[in-house]
Coordinates of C-alpha atoms in Angstrom, one line a residue:
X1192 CA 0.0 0.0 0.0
X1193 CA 1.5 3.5 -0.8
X1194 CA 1.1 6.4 1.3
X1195 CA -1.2 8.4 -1.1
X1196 CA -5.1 8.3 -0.7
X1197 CA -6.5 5.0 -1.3
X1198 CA -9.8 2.9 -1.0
X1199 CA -9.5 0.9 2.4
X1200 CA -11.6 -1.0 4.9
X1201 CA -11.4 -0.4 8.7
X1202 CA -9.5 -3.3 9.3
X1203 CA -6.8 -1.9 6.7
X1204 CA -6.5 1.2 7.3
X1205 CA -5.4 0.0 11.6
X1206 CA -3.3 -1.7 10.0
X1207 CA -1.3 0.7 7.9
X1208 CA -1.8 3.1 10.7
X1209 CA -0.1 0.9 13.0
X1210 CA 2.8 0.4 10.3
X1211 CA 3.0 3.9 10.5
X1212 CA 3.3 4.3 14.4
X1213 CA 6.2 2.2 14.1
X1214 CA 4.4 -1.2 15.7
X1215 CA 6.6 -3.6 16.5
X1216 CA 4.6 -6.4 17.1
X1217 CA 0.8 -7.4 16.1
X1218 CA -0.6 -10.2 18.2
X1219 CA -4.2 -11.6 18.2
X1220 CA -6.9 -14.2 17.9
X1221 CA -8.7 -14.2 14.4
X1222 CA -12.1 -13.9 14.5
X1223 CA -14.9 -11.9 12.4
X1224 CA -15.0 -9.0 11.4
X1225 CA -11.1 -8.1 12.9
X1226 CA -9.3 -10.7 11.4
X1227 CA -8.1 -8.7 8.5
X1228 CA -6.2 -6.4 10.4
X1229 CA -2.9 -8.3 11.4
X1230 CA -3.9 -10.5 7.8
X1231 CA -3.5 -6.9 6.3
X1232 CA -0.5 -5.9 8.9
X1233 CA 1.5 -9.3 8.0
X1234 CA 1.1 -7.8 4.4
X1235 CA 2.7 -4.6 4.7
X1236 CA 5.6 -5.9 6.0
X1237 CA 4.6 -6.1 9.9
X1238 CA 6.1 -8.4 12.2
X1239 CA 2.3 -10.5 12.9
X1240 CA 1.5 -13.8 14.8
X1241 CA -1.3 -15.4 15.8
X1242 CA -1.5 -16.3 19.7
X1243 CA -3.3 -19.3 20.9
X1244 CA -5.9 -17.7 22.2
X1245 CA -6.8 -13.3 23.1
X1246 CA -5.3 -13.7 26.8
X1247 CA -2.1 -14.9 25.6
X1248 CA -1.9 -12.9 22.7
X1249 CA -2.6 -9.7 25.3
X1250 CA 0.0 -11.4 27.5
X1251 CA 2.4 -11.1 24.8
X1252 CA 1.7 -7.3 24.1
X1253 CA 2.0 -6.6 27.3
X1254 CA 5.6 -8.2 27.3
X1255 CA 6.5 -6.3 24.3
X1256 CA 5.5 -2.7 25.5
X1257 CA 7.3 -4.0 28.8
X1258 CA 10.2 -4.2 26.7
X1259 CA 9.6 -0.3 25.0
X1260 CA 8.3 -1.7 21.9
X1261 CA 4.8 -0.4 20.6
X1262 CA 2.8 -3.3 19.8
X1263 CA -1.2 -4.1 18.4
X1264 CA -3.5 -6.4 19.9
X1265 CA -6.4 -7.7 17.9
X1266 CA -9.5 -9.8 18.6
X1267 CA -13.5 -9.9 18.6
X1268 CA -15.4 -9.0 20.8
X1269 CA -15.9 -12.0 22.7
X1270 CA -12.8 -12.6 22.4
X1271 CA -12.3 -9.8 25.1
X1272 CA -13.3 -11.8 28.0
X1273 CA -10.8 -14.2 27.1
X1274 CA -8.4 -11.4 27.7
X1275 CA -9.9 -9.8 30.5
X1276 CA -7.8 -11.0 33.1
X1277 CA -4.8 -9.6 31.8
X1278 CA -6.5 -6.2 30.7
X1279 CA -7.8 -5.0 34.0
X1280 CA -4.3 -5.3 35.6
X1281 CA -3.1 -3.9 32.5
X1282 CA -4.7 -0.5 33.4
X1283 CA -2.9 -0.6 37.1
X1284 CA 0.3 -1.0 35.0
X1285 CA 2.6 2.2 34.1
X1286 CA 3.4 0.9 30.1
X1287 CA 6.8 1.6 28.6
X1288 CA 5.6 2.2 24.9
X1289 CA 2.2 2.2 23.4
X1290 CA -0.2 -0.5 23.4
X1291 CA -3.4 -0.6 21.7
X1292 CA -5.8 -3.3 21.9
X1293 CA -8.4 -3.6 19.1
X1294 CA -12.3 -5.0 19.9
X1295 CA -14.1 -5.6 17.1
X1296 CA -17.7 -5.9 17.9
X1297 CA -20.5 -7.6 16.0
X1298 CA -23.7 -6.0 16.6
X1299 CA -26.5 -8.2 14.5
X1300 CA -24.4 -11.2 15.3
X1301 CA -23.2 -11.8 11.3
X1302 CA -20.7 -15.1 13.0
X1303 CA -21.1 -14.5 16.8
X1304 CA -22.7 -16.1 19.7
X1305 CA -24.0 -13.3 21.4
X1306 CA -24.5 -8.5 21.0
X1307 CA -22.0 -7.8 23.7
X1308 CA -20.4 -4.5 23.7
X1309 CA -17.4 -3.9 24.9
X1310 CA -17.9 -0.5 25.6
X1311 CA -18.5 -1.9 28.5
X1312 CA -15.5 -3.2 29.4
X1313 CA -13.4 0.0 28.4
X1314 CA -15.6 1.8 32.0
X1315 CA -14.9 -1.5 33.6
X1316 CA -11.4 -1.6 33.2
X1317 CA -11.2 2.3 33.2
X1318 CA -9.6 2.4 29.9
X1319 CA -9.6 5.1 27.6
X1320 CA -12.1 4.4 24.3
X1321 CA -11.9 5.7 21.1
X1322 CA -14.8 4.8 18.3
X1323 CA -14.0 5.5 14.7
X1324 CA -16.8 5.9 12.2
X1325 CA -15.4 5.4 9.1
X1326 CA -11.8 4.0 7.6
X1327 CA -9.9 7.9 7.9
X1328 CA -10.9 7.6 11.1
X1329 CA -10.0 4.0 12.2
X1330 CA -6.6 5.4 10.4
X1331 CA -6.6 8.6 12.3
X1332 CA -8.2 6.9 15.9
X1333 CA -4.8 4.4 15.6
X1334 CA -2.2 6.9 15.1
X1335 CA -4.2 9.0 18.3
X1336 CA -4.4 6.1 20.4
X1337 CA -0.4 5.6 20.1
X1338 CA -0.1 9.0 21.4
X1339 CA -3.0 8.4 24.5
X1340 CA -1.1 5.3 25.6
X1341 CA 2.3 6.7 25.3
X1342 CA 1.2 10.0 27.2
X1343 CA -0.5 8.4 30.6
X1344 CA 1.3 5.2 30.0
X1345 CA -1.8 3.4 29.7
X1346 CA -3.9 0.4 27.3
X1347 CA -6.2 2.1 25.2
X1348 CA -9.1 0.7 23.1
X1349 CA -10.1 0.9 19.4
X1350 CA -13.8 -0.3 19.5
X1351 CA -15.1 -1.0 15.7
X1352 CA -17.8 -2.9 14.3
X1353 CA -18.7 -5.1 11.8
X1354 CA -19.8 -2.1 9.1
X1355 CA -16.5 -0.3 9.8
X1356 CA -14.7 -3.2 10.1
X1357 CA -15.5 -4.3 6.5
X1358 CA -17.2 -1.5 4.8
X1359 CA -14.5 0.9 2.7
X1360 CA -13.9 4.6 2.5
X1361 CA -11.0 6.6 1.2
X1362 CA -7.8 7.0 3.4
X1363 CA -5.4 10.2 3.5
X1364 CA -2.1 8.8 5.0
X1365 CA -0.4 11.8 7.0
X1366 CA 2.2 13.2 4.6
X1367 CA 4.4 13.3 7.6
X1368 CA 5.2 11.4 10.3
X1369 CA 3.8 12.5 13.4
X1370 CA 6.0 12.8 16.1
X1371 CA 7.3 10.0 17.5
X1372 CA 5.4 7.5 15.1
X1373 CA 7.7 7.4 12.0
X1374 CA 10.0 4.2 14.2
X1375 CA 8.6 3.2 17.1
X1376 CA 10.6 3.6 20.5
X1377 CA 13.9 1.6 20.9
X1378 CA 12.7 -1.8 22.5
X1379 CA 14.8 -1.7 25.8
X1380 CA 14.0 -3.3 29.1
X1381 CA 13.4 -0.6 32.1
X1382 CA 13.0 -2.2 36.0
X1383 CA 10.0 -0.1 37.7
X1384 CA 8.6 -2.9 40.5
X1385 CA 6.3 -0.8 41.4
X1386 CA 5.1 0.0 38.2
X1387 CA 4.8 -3.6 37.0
X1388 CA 4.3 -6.2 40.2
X1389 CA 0.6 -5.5 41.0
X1390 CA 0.6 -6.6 44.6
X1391 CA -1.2 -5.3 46.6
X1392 CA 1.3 -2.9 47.7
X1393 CA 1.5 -1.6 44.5
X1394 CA -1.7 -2.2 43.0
X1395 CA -3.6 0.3 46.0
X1396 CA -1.0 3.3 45.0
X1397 CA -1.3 2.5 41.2
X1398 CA -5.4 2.4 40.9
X1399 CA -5.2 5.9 42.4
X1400 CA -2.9 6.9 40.0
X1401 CA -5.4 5.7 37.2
X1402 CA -8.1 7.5 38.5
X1403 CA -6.2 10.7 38.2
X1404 CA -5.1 9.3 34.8
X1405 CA -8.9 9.2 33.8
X1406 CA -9.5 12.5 35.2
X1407 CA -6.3 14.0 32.8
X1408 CA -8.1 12.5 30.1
X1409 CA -11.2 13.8 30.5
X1410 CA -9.9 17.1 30.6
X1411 CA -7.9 16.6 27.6
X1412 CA -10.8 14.9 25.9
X1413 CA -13.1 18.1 26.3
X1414 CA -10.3 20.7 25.2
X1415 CA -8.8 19.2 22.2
X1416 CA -10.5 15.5 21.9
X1417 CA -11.2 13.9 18.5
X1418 CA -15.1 15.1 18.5
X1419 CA -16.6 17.1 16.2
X1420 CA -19.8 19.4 15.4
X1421 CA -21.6 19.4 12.9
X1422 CA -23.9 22.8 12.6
X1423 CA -27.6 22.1 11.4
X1424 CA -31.1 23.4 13.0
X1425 CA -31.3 23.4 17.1
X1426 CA -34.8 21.8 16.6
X1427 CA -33.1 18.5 16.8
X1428 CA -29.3 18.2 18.0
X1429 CA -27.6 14.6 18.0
X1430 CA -25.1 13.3 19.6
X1431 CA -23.6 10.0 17.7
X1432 CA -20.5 7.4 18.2
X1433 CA -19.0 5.1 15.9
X1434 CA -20.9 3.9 12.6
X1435 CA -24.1 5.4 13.9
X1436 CA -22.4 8.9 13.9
X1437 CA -22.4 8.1 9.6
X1438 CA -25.8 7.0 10.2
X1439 CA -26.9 10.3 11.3
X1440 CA -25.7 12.2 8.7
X1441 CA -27.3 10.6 5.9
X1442 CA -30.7 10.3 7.9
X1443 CA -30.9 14.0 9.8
X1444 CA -28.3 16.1 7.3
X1445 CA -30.5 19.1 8.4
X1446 CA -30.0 18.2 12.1
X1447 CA -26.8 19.9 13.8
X1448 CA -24.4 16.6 15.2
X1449 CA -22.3 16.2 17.9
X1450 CA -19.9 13.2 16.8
X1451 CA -17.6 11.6 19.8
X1452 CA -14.4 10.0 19.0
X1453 CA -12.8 9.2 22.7
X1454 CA -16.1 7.9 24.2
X1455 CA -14.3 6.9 27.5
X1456 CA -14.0 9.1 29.8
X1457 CA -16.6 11.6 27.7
X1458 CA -16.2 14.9 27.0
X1459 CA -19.4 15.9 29.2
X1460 CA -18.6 19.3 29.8
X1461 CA -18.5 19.9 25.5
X1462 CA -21.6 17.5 25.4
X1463 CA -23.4 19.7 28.0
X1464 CA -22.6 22.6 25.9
X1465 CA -23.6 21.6 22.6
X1466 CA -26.9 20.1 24.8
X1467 CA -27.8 23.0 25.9
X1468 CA -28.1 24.7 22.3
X1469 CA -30.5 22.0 20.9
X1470 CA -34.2 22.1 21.4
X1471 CA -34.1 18.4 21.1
X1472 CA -31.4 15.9 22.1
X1473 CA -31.1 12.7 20.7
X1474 CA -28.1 9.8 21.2
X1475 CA -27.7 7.6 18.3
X1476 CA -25.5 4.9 19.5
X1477 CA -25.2 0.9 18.5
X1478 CA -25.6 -1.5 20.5
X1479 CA -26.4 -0.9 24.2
X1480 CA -27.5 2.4 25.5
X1481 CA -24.0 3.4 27.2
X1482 CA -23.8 6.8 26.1
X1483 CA -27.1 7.9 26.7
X1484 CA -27.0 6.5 30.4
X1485 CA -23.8 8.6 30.8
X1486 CA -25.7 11.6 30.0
X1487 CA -28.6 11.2 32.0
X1488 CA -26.2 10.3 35.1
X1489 CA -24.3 13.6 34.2
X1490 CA -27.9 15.6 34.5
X1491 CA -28.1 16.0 30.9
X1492 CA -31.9 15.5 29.5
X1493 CA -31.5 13.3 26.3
X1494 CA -33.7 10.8 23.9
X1495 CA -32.6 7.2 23.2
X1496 CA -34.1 4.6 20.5
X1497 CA -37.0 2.4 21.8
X1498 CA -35.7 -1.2 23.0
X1499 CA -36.6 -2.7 19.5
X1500 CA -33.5 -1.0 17.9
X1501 CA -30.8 -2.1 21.0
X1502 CA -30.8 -6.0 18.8
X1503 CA -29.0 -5.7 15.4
X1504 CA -27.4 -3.3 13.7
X1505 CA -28.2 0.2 13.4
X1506 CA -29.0 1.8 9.4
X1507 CA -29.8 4.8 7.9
X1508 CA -33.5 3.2 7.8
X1509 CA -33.7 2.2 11.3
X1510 CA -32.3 6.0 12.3
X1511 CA -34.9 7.5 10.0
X1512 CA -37.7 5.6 12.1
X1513 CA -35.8 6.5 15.5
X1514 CA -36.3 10.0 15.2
X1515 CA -39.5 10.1 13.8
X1516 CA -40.4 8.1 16.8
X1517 CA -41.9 5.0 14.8
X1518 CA -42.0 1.9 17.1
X1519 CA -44.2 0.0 14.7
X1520 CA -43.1 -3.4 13.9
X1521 CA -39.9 -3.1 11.1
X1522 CA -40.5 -5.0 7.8
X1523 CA -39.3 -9.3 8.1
X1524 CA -35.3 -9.2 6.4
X1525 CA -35.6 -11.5 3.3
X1526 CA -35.0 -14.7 3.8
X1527 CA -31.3 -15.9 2.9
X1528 CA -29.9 -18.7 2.3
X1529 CA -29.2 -20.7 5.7
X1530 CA -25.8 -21.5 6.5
X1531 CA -24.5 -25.3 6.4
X1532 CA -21.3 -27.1 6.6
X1533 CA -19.9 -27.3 3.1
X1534 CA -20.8 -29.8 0.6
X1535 CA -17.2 -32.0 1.2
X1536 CA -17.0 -30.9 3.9
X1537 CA -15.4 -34.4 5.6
X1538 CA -16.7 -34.1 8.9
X1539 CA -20.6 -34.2 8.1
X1540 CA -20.1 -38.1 8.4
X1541 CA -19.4 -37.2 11.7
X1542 CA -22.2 -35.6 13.0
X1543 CA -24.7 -38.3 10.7
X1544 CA -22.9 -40.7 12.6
X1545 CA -23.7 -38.9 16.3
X1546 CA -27.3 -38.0 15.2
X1547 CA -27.9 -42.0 14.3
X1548 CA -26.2 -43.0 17.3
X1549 CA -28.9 -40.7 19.4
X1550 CA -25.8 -39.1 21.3
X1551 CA -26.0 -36.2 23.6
X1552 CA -23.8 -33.6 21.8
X1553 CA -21.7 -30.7 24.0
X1554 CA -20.8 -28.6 20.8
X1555 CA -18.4 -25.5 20.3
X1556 CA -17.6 -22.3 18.3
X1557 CA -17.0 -22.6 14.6
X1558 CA -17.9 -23.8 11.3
X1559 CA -18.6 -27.5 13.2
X1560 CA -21.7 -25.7 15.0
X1561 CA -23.4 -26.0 12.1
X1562 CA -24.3 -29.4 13.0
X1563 CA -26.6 -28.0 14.7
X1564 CA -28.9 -27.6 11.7
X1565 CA -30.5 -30.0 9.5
X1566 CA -30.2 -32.7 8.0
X1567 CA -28.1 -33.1 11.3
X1568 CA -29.3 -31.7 14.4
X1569 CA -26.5 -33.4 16.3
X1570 CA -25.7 -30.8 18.6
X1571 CA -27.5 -30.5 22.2
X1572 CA -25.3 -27.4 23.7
X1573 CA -23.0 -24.5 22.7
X1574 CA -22.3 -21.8 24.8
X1575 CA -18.2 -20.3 24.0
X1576 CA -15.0 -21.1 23.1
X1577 CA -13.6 -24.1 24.8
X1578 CA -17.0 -24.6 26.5
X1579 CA -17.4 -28.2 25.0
X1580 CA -15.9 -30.3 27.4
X1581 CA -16.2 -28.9 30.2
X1582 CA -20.1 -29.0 29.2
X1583 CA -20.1 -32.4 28.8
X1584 CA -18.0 -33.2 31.7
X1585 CA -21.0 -31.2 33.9
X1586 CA -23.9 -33.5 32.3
X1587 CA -21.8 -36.5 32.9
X1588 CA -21.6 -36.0 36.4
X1589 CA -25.1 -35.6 37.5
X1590 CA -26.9 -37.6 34.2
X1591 CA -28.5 -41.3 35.0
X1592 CA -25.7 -43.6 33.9
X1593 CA -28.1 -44.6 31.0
X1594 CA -28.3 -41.4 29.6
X1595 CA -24.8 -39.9 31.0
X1596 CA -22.9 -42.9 28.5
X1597 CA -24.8 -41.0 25.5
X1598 CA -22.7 -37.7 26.2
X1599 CA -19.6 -36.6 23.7
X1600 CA -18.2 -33.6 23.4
X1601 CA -17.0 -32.1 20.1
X1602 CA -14.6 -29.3 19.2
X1603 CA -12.5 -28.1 16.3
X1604 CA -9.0 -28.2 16.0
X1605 CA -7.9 -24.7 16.4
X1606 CA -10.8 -23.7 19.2
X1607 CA -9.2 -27.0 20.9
X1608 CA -6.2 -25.0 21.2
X1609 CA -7.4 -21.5 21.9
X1610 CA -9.3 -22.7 25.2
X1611 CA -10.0 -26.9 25.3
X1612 CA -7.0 -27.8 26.4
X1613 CA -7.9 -26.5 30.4
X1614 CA -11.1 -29.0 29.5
X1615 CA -9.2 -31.7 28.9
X1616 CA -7.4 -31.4 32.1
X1617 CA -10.4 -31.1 34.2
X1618 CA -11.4 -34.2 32.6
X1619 CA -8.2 -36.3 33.9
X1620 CA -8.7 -34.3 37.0
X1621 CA -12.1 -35.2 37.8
X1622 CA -13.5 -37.9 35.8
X1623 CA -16.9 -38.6 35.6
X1624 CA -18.3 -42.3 36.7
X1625 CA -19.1 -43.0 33.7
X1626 CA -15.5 -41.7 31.7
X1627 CA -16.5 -39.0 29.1
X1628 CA -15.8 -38.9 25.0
X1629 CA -14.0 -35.7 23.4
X1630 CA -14.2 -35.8 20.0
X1631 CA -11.6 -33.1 17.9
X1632 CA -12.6 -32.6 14.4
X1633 CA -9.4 -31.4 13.3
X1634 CA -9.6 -30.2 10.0
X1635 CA -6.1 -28.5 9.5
X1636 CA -7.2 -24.8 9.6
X1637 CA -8.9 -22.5 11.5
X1638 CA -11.9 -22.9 9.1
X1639 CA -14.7 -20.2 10.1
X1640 CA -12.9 -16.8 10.2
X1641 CA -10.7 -17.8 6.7
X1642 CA -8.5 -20.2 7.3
X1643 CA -5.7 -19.2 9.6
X1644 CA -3.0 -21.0 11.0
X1645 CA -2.7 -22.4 14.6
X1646 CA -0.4 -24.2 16.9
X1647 CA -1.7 -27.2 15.7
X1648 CA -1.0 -26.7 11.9
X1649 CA 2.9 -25.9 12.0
X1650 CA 2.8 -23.1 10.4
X1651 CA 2.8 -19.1 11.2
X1652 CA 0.5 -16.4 10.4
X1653 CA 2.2 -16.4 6.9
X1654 CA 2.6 -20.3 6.5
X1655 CA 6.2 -20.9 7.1
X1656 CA 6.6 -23.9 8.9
X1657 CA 7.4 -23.9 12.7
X1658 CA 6.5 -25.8 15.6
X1659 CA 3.3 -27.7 16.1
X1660 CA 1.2 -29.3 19.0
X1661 CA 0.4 -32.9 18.0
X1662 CA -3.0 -33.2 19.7
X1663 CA -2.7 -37.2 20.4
X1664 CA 1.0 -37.5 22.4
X1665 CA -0.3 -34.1 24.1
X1666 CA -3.4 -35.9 25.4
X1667 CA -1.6 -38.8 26.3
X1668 CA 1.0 -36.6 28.3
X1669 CA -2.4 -35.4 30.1
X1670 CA -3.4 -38.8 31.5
X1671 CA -6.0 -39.5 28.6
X1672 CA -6.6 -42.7 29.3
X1673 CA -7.9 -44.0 25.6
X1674 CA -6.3 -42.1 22.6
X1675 CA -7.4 -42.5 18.9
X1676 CA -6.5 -40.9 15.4
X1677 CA -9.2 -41.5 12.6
X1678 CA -8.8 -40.6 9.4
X1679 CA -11.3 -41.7 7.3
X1680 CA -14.5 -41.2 6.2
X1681 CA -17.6 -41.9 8.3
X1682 CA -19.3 -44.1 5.8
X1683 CA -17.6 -47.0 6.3
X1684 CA -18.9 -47.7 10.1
X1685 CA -15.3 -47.4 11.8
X1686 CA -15.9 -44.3 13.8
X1687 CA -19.6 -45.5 15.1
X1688 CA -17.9 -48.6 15.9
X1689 CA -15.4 -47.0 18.0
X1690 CA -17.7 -44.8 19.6
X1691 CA -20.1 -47.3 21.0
X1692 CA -17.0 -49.1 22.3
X1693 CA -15.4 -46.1 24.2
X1694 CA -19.1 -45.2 25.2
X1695 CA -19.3 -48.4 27.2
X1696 CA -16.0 -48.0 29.4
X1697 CA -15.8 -45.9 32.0
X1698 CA -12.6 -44.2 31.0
X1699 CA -11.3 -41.0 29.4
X1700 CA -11.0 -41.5 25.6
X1701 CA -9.7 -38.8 23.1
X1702 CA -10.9 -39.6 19.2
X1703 CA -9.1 -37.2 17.2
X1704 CA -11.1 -37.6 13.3
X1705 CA -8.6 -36.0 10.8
X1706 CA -9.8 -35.2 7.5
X1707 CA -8.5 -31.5 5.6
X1708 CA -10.9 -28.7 5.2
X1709 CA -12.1 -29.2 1.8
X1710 CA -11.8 -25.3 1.1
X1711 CA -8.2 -25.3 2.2
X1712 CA -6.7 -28.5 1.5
X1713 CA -5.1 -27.3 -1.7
X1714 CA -3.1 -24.6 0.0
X1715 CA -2.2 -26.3 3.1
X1716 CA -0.5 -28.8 0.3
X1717 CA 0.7 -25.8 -1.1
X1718 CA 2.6 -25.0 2.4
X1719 CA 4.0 -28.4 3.2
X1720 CA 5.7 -28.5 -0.5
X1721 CA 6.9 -24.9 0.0
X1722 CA 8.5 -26.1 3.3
X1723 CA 9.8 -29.4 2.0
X1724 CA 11.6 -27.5 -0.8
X1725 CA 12.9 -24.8 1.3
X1726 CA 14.5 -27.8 4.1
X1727 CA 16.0 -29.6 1.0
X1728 CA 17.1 -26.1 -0.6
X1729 CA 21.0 -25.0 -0.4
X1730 CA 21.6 -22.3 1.5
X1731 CA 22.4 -20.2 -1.2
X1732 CA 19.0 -20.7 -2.8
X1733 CA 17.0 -19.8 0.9
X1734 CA 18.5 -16.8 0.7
X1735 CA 17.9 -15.9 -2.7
X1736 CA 14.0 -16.6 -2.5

């Protein structure tokens, strides 16, 4: 990508922002809609990796700006409560270079389990917030954020969703650097106990000094903070964050507009002001109603949208109806095409074979929950990330032996890495009566977000080869009592057969069924004979590619 104006996404435009600020290190989780940004980072020539799940890859940030070195940190939004262990000591923490973590939220739930928003979690962890609307903004919102974290030393937060994630708008690089942000800081390691061991000791001292942090902020964020007025007629004055803030201009373009870019800590004092020329106020925001609950705690009299627009995403249409106050019932969405596991796809033997077998499925996040539709409808629970065995094991343990034995829990490959492993120990640690079955469909491929690598594949965010977790000799290590690799395809009775066996014992048994995503077979082929050449390649040759 060159420096001149150019036709991004959200997702690309953090990332050539953050090339720009001189990251040193991207880190994340993929998952819709932010897995293009470290995709799109890796691309430019950024030193990206994929972490085995968002708490180790904020773990590893956290490291990095440890060591002086401004660093990225992507994942979805439910991919934040993965990390927020890390991320509310994180805030106690005085950082030695800039850190920004990016949650990408899903409002409408395109691929997630549930609406959260994590605007939320930036008042919960007392972090600042900043919410582009469109791609020069997401650009813009990066660079700024550097500059936040580097000033009071703290995490900040870059909360987009899906439309700005994925929708594209034209991008003006800077022409210049800004200061500071054409190389990043010199990574070099500085000792600060107190500034870094959150004791108690410490910790009491350093949440006063956030607080006062928060307060700078605020101050900052009302005399020269990223929000902007729009001028229109007073009748109706609105106050927008985010996507919705694009919303409102195309609905109300007669309406004057109070956009806010650092939504945490607000800019209440400039809110109130602008309030208090408007006839009537009106907070356009997507998702939950965070921001207008702010104002009316502050004293400051506003309008929100009716409950019936708090579930999806907000558009122009749905704004329209907002301010003209129209709660009727919104028109049905036409009906699309439901989604199903792909024809190929080698593990729908798997869940004919569970369905026929009348099993008692604890499911998990990704492609495989599809199972849960027809012609399958093998799959009884799914609830997050990793949540598949340690679902199963519950039912085990308080089931009738008849119908505990029915219970098998199934989870992908890469989500087996990201958060089952910690299952899998609970089940050596406390086995059920009856044993319990985990089943890993491991495909080769983090298949739902676009096929990225994990530690399971041996290879990196950009495919070259490297170290891999071998899923059978790790559950062996565990204590597992009964290990199996299939490869094959259901059809021909072998799995069933093995399943009604390890059903009947009252052991721990591991099936590991290994059959290629159909979609990326051909490239993962494509990587293993790119590796094989370069290990039998001369040196001479290596370094010429």
């Amino acid at each position: 990508m060159s420096d001149s104006p150019q036709l991004l996404s959200g997702d690309e435009a953090i990332a050539l922002a953050a090339r720009h600020a001189g990251v040193r290190l991207g880190t994340g989780y993929p998952g819709t809609p932010s897995t293009e940004i470290l995709e799109t980072f890796d691309r430019l020539g950024g030193r990206a990796q994929w972490s085995p799940n968002e708490k180790v890859a904020l773990e590893v940030g956290l490291g990095a700006v440890f060591g002086g070195a401004r660093t990225l940190v992507t994942m979805k939004h439910v991919g934040l409560n993965v990390a927020a262990d890390p991320l509310f000591t994180a805030a106690y923490t005085d950082l030695a270079a800039g850190l920004v973590l990016v949650s990408a939220d899903d409002p409408g739930m395109a691929s997630s389990q549930n609406e959260q928003d994590n605007r939320h979690y930036a008042r919960a962890a007392s972090l600042p917030m900043l919410e582009p609307m469109d791609s020069q903004e997401a650009y813009d919102f990066t660079l700024l954020a550097y500059e936040i974290s580097e000033r009071w030393h703290l995490p900040v937060m870059l909360r987009i969703t899906t439309r700005v994630c994925h929708s594209k708008t034209i991008v003006r690089p800077h022409d210049a650097p800004l200061p500071g942000q054409a190389i990043g800081p010199e990574p070099g390691f500085r000792r600060d106990i107190p500034a870094r061991v959150m004791i108690p000791a410490y910790a009491k001292p350093a949440h006063r000094r956030l607080r006062q942090k928060l307060a700078e902020i605020a101050a900052w964020n009302d005399a020269e903070g990223p929000n902007r007025v729009f001028a229109g007629h007073p009748q109706v004055g609105l106050i927008a964050t985010g996507i919705a803030a694009m919303h409102a201009r195309e609905a109300a373009p007669q309406a004057c507009l109070l956009t806010i870019g650092l939504t945490y800590p607000l800019p209440l004092e400039t809110i109130r002001t602008f309030a208090a020329g408007c006839e009537r106020l009106v907070v356009l925001e997507e998702g939950d109603p965070v921001l207008l609950d702010a104002l009316r705690a502050a004293g400051i009299p506003a309008q929100g949208k009716p409950e019936q627009y708090r579930f999806g995403e907000l558009t122009v249409a749905r704004v329209r109806r907002i301010l003209a106050g129209d709660e009727t019932a919104e028109p049905a969405p036409p009906k699309g095409k439901p989604p199903e596991l792909c024809q190929g796809c080698s593990h729908r033997g798997v869940f004919e074979v569970l369905r026929d077998m009348n099993c008692i499925v604890a499911g998990d996040i990704g492609c495989y929950t599809l199972g849960v539709l027809p012609p399958f409808q093998a799959m009884d629970t799914c609830v997050c990330m990793g949540a598949s065995i340690g679902v199963g094991l519950g039912l085990r343990h308080v089931l009738p032996e008849e119908e505990a034995r029915r219970v098998v829990s199934v989870i992908g490959d890469s989500t087996f890495v990201h958060s089952g492993l910690t299952g899998l120990a609970e089940m050596v640690y406390n086995p059920p009566a009856t044993g319990h079955v985990v089943l890993i469909l491991d495909n080769g491929t983090t298949a739902m977000t676009g096929q990225q690598e994990h530690p399971g594949t041996g290879r990196t965010l950009n495919h070259d080869a490297t170290g891999r977790i071998h899923f059978e000799d790790l559950a062996r290590a565990m204590g597992v009592t009964n290990v199996h690799v299939v490869d094959f395809q259901a059809a021909d009775g072998t799995l069933e057969g093995l399943l009604k066996d390890l059903l009947t014992r009252s052991e721990t048994s591991l099936i590991v069924a290994r059959q290629p995503c159909v979609l990326a077979a051909p490239k993962i082929r494509f990587y293993e004979k790119a590796a094989a050449d370069r290990s039998t390649a001369c040196p001479s040759q290596v370094v010429d590619d």
